[in-house]
Coordinates of C-alpha atoms (C1' of nucleotides) in Angstrom, one line a residue:
Chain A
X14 CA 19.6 -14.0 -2.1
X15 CA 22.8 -14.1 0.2
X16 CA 24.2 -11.0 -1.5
X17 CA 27.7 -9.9 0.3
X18 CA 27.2 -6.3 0.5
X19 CA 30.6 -4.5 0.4
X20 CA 32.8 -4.0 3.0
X21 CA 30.3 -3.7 6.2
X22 CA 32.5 -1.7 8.5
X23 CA 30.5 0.2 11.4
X24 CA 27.0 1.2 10.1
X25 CA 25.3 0.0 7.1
X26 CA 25.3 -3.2 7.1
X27 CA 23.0 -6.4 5.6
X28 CA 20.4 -4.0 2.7
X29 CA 17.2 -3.4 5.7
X30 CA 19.0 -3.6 9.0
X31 CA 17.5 -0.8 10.3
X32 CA 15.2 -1.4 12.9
X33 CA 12.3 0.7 11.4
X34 CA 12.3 -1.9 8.8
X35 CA 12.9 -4.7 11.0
X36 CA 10.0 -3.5 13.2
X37 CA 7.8 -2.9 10.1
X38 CA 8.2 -6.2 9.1
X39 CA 7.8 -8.0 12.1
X40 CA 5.0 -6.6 13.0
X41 CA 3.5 -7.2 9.4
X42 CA 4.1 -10.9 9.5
X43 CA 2.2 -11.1 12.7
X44 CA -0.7 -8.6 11.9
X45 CA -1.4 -11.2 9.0
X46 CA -0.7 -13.9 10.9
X47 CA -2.4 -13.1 14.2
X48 CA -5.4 -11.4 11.8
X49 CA -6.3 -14.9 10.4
X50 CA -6.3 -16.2 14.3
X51 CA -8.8 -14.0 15.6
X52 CA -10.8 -14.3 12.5
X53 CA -11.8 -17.8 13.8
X54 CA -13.2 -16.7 17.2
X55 CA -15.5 -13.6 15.7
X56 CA -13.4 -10.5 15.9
X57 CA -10.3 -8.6 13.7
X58 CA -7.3 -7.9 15.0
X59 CA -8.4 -4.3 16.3
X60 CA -11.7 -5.7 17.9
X61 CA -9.0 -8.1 19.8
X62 CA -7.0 -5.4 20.3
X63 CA -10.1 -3.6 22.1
X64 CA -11.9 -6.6 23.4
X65 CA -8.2 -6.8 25.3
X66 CA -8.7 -3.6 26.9
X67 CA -12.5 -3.6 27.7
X68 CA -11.6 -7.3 30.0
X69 CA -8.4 -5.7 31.9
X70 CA -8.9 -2.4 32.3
X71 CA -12.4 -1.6 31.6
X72 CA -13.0 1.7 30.9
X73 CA -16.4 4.6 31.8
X74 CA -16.4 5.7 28.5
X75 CA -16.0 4.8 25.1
X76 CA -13.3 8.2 24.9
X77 CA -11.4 6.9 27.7
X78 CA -11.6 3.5 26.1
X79 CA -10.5 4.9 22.6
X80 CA -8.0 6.9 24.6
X81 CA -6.5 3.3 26.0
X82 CA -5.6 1.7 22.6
X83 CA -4.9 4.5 20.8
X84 CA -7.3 4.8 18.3
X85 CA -9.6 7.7 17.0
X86 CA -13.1 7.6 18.9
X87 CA -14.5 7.8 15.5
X88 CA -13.0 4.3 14.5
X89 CA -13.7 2.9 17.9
X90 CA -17.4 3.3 17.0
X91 CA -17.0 0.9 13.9
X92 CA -14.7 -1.7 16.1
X93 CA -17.7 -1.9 18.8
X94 CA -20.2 -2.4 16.3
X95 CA -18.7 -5.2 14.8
X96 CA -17.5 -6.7 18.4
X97 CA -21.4 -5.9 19.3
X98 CA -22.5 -7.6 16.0
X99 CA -20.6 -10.7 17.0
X100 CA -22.2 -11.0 20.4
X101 CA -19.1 -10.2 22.3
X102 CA -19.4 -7.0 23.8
X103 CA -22.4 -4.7 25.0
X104 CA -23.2 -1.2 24.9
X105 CA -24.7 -0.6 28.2
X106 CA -26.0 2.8 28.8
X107 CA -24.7 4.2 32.2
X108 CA -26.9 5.0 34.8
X109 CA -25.3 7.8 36.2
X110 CA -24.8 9.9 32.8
X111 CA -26.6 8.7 30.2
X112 CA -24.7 10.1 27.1
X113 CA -21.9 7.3 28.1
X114 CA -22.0 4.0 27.2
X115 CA -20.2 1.2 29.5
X116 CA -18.2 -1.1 27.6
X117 CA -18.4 -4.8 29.0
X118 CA -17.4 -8.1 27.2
X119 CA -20.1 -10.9 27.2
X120 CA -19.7 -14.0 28.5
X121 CA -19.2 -15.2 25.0
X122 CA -16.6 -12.3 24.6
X123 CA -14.9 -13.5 27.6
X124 CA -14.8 -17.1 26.0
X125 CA -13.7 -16.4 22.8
X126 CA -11.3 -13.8 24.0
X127 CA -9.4 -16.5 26.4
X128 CA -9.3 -18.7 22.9
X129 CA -8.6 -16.0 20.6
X130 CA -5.4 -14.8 23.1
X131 CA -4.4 -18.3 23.6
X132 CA -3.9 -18.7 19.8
X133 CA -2.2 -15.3 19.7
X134 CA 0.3 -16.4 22.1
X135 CA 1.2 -20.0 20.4
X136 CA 1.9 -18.0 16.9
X137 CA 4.2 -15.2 19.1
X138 CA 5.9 -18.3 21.0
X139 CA 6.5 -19.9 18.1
X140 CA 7.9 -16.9 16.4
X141 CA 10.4 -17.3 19.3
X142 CA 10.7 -20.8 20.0
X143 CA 14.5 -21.0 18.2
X144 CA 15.3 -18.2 21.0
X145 CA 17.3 -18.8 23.8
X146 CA 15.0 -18.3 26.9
X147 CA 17.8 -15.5 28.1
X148 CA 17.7 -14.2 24.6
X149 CA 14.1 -14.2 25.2
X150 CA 13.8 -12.8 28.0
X151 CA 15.7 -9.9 26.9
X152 CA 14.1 -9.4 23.9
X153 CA 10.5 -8.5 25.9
X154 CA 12.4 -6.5 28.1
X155 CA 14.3 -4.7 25.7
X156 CA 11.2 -3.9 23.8
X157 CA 8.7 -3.3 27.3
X158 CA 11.5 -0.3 27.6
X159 CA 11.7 0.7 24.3
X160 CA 7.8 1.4 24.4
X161 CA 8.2 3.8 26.9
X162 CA 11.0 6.1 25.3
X163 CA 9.8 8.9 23.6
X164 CA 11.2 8.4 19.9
X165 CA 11.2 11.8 18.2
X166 CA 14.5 14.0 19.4
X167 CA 12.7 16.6 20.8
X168 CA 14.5 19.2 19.1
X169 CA 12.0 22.4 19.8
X170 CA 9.3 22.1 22.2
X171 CA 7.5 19.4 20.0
X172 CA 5.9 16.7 22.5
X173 CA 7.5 13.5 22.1
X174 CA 3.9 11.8 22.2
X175 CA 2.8 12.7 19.5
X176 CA 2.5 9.9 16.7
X177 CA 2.3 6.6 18.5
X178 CA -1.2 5.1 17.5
X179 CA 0.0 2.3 15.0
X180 CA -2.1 0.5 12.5
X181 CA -2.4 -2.7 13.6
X182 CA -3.6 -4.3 9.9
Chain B
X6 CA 5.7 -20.6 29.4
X7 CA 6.1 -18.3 32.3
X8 CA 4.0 -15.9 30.6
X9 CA 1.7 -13.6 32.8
X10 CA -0.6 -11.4 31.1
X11 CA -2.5 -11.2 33.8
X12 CA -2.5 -7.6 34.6
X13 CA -0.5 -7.1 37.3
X14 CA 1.2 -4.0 38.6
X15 CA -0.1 -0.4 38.2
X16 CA -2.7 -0.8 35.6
X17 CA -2.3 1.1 32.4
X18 CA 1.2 -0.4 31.4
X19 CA 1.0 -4.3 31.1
X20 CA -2.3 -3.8 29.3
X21 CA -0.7 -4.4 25.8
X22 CA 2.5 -6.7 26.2
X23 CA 1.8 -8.9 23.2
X24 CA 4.7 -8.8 20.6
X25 CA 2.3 -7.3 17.5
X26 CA 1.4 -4.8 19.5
X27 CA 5.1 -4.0 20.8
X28 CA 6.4 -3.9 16.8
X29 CA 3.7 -2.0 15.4
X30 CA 3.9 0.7 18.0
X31 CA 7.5 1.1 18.0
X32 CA 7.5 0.9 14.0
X33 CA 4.8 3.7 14.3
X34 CA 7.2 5.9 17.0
X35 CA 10.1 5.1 14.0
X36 CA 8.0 5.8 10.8
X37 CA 6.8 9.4 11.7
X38 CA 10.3 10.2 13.3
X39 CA 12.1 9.0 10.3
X40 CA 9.6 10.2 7.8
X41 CA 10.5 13.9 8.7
X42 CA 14.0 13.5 8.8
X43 CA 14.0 11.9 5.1
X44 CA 11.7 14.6 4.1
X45 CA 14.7 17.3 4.6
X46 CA 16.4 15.2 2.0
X47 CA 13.7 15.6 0.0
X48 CA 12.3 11.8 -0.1
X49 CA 9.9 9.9 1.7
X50 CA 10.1 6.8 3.6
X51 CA 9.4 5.0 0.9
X52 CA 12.0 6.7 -1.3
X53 CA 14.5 5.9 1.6
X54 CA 14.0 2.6 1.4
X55 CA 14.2 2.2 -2.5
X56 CA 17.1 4.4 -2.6
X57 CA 19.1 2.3 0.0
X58 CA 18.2 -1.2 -2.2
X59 CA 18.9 0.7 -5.6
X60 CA 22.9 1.5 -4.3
X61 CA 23.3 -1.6 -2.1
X62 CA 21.5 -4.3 -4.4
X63 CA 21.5 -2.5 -7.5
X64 CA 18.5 -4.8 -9.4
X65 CA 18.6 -4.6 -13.5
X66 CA 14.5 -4.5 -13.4
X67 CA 11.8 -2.2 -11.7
X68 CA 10.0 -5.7 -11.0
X69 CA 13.1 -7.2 -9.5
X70 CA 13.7 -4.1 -7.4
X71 CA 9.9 -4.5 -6.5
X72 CA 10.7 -7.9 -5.4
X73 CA 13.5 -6.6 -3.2
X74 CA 11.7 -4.2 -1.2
X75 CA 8.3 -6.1 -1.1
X76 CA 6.1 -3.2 -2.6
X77 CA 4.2 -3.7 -5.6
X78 CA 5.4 -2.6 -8.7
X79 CA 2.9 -0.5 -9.5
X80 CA 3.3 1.5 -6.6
X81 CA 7.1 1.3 -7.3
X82 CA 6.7 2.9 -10.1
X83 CA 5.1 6.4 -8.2
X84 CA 7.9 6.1 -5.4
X85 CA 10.8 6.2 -8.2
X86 CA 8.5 9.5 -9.6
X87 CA 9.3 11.3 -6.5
X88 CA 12.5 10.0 -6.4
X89 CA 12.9 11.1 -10.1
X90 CA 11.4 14.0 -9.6
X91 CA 13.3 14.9 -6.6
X92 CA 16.2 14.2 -8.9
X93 CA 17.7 11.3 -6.8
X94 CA 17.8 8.8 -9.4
X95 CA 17.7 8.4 -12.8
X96 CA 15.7 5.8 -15.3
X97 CA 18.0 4.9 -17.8
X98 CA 16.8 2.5 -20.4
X99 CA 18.5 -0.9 -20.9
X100 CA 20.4 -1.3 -24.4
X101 CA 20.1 -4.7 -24.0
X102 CA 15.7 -4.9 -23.7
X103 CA 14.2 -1.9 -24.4
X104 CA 11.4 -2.5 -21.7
X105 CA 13.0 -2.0 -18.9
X106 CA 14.5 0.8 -16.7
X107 CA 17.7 0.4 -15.3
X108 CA 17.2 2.6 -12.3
X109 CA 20.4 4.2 -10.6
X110 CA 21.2 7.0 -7.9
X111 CA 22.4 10.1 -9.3
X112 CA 25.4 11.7 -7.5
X113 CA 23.0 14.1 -5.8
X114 CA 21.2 11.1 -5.1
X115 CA 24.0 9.5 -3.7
X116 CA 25.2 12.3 -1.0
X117 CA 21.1 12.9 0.0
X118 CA 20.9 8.9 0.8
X119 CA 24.4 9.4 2.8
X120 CA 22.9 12.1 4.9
X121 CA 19.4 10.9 5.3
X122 CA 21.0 7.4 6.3
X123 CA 23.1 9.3 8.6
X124 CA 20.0 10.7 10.1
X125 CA 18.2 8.2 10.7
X126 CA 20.9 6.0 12.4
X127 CA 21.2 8.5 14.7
X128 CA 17.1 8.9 15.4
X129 CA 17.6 4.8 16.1
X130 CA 20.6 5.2 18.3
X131 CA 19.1 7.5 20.1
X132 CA 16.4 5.6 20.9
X133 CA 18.6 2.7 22.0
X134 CA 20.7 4.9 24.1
X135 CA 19.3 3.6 27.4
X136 CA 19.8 0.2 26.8
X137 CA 23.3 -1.6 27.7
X138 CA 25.6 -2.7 24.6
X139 CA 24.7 -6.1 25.5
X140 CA 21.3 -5.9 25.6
X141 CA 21.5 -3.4 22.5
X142 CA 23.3 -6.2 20.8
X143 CA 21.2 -9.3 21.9
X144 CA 18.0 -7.2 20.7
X145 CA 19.6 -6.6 17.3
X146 CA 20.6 -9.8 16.8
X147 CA 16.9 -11.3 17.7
X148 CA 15.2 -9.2 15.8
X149 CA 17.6 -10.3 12.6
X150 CA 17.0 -13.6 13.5
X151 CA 13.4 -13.1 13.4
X152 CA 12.5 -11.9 10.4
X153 CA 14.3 -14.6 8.8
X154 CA 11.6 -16.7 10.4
X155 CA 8.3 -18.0 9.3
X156 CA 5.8 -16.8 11.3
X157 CA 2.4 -18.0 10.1
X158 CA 1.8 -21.8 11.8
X159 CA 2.0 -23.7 8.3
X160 CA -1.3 -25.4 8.9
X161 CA -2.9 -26.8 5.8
X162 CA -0.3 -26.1 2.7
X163 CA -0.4 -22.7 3.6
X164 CA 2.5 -20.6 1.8
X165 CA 4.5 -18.7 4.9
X166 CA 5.8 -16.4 2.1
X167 CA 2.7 -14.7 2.3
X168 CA 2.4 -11.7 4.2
X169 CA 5.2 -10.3 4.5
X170 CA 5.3 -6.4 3.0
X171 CA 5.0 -3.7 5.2
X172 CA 3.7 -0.7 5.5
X173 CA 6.5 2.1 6.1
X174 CA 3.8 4.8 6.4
Chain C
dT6 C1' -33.2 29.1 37.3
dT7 C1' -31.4 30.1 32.6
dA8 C1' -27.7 30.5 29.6
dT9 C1' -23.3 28.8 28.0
dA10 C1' -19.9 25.7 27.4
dT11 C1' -18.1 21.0 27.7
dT12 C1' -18.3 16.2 27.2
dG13 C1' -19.6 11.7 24.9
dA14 C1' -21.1 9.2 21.0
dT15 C1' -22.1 9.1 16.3
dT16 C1' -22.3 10.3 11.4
dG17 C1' -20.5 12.4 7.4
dT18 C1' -16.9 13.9 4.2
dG19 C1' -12.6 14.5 1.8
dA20 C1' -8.3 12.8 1.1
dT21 C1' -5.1 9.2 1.0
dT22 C1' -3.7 4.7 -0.1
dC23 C1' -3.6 0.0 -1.6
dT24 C1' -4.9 -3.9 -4.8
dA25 C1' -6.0 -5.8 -8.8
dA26 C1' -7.0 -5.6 -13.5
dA27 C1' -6.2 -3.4 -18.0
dT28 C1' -3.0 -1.4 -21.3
dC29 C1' 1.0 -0.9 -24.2
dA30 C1' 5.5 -2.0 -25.7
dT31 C1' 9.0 -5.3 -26.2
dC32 C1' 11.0 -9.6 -26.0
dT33 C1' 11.1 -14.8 -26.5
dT34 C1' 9.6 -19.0 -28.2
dG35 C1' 7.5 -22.2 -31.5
Chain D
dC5 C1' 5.9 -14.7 -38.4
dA6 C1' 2.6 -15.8 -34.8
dA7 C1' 1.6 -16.4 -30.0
dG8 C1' 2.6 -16.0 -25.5
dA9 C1' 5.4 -14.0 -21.8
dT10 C1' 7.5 -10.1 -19.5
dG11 C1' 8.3 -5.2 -18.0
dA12 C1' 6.5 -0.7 -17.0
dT13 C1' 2.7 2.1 -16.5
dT14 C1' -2.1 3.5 -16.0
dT15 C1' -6.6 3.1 -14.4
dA16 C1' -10.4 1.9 -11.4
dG17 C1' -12.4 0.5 -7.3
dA18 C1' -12.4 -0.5 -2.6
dA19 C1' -10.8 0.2 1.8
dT20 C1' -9.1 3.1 5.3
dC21 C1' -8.3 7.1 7.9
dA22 C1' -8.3 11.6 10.1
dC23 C1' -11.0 15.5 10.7
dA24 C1' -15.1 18.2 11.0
dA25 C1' -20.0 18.4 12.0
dT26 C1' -23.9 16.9 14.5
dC27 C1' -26.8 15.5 18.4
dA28 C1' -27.7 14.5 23.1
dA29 C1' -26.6 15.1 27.9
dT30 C1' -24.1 17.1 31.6
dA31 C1' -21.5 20.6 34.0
dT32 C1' -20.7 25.4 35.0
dA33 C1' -21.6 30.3 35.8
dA34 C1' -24.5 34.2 36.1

DNA sequence: TTATATTGATTGTGATTCTAAATCATCTTG
DNA sequence: CAAGATGATTTAGAATCACAATCAATATAA
C-alpha cells in the first residue's frame, strides 16, 4: 500500500489528502463505530443525536427542535417515535398551545443517555489517545472554528448556509 | 479528561461538540461545495475521486480500483459511465485477460481533473484561511494521522477494517 | 365575531441511492 | 477438458430522503 506518489511538490500529495475525504472518512469510521454504541442503550445514532439536544437545550417545539439538529421535521417525527418506542422520550402535549408537543427525555432517557455519551466519548478518546494533548487540544479547536465558517465562496448572493445538515449514518 | 460537555456558555453552540458530529458536518459543508465546482468539469464527486486514484494509483482492474477508493464495484462501474460518458476516461481492454478493463484518463480527462483539483484546493484553502499556518498544519497532520487509525474498540474479534467507506454525497 | 392566514405535527409520495445476489464471460487449476 | 475462481455488469429489493399534501390549532385582520 505505501505507494510513493511522484514528486509531491506543493499540492497534491499522498492519493486522498483532501480534507473532504479525510472528513468523509473520519466521520464514517465513527458513525459505524459510535452507531453500534448507542445501539446497546436503545437508540441510533440520530435518536442520540436528538436525545442530545432535547437534555441540553430543550426545545417548545418539535420545529424548533428539528431546527436544532438539523434535520427535516418530517424525519424528526420517525427519530421521536422510535426514541418514544424505547421509553426514552415523551410527547407531552403543551398546555398553552395544544398543536405543539414538548419534547422531554425520561428518566430512563436521561440514564441511558449519560451511558450512551459516556461510551461515545471512550471511542472519540481513543480515536485520539496517540495525540499529543497540545495536538489535541488544537485539533477541537481547529475544528469548533471550522464549524462556524461558512464553506461555500459566496460568489453571487448565494447564502453560505445553505447545505450543512449532514447524514450522520 | 478535561472534557466538559456540560453546556456552558451562550447556549446553541456547545450543544454538538462531539467529534462525529464535527466531521460529518464539515464533510457535509465540503461535499455540496465541492460537488458544484466538479460539476463545471463535468463529473461528480464521485468521478472526482475515481479520476484522482485512476492517474495517481493507476490500478490494472475495476475491482482493484474499487478497492482503492472503498466503493463497491458495482457502483464503480456507473461512476466510470459518467466518467466515460463525460469522456474523461477511457475503458480499454487488457490483452493480457480479456475480462478486465484497464481504465485510464483521457487527455481531456487529464486537463478537467487538473482544473477541478485546482478548484477544489482552493474551496479547502479558503476555508482554512482563518486559521494560523501552525494550527493549519497541526490539523492536517492529525487528521492524516487519524484515519490511519482504528477506530472501532476491538472488542470481541471484531474486524476494525470494517466500516470504513464513505459516503461523498 | 368571522374570515384568512400561519404555525405545528404528521402522513404520503416520488426519486434517489446503496447492498446483495444473480449473470455472463474469461481465466486458472486439477 | 472439467470445475472452480475472478472480473465486470445487471438486476432487484430495501432503505433513505426531501418535498408536497394534509389536518389541527392558533394568530391576525377586517
Amino acid at each position: 500500500m505505501a505507494h510513493a506518489p511522484t514528486s509531491e511538490g506543493p499540492h497534491g500529495s499522498g492519493l486522498h489528502q483532501d480534507l473532504h475525504w479525510l472528513f468523509a472518512r473520519l466521520k464514517q469510521g465513527l458513525a459505524t463505530a459510535e452507531t453500534a454504541a448507542v445501539r446497546e442503550h436503545g437508540m441510533t445514532l440520530w435518536g442520540y443525536t436528538v436525545l442530545v439536544a432535547v437534555v441540553e437545550a430543550p426545545a417548545r417545539t418539535q420545529l424548533a427542535l428539528a431546527h436544532a439538529v438539523s434535520v427535516d421535521k418530517s424525519k424528526l417525527v420517525l427519530i421521536l417515535d422510535e426514541l418514544e418506542d424505547a421509553g426514552l422520550v415523551r410527547r407531552r402535549p403543551d398546555p398553552a398551545d395544544r398543536r405543539a408537543r414538548i419534547i422531554e427525555a425520561t428518566p430512563e432517557g436521561d440514564r441511558a443517555l449519560k451511558a450512551a455519551r459516556a461510551d461515545i466519548e471512550a471511542i472519540e478518546n481513543q480515536l485520539l489517545a496517540d495525540l499529543a494533548p497540545s495536538a489535541r487540544a488544537a485539533l477541537q479547536s481547529a475544528l469548533q472554528h471550522l464549524v462556524g465558517e461558512p464553506i461555500a465562496k459566496v460568489e453571487d448572493g448565494r447564502s453560505p448556509e445553505t447545505a450543512c445538515a449532514p447524514d450522520l449514518a
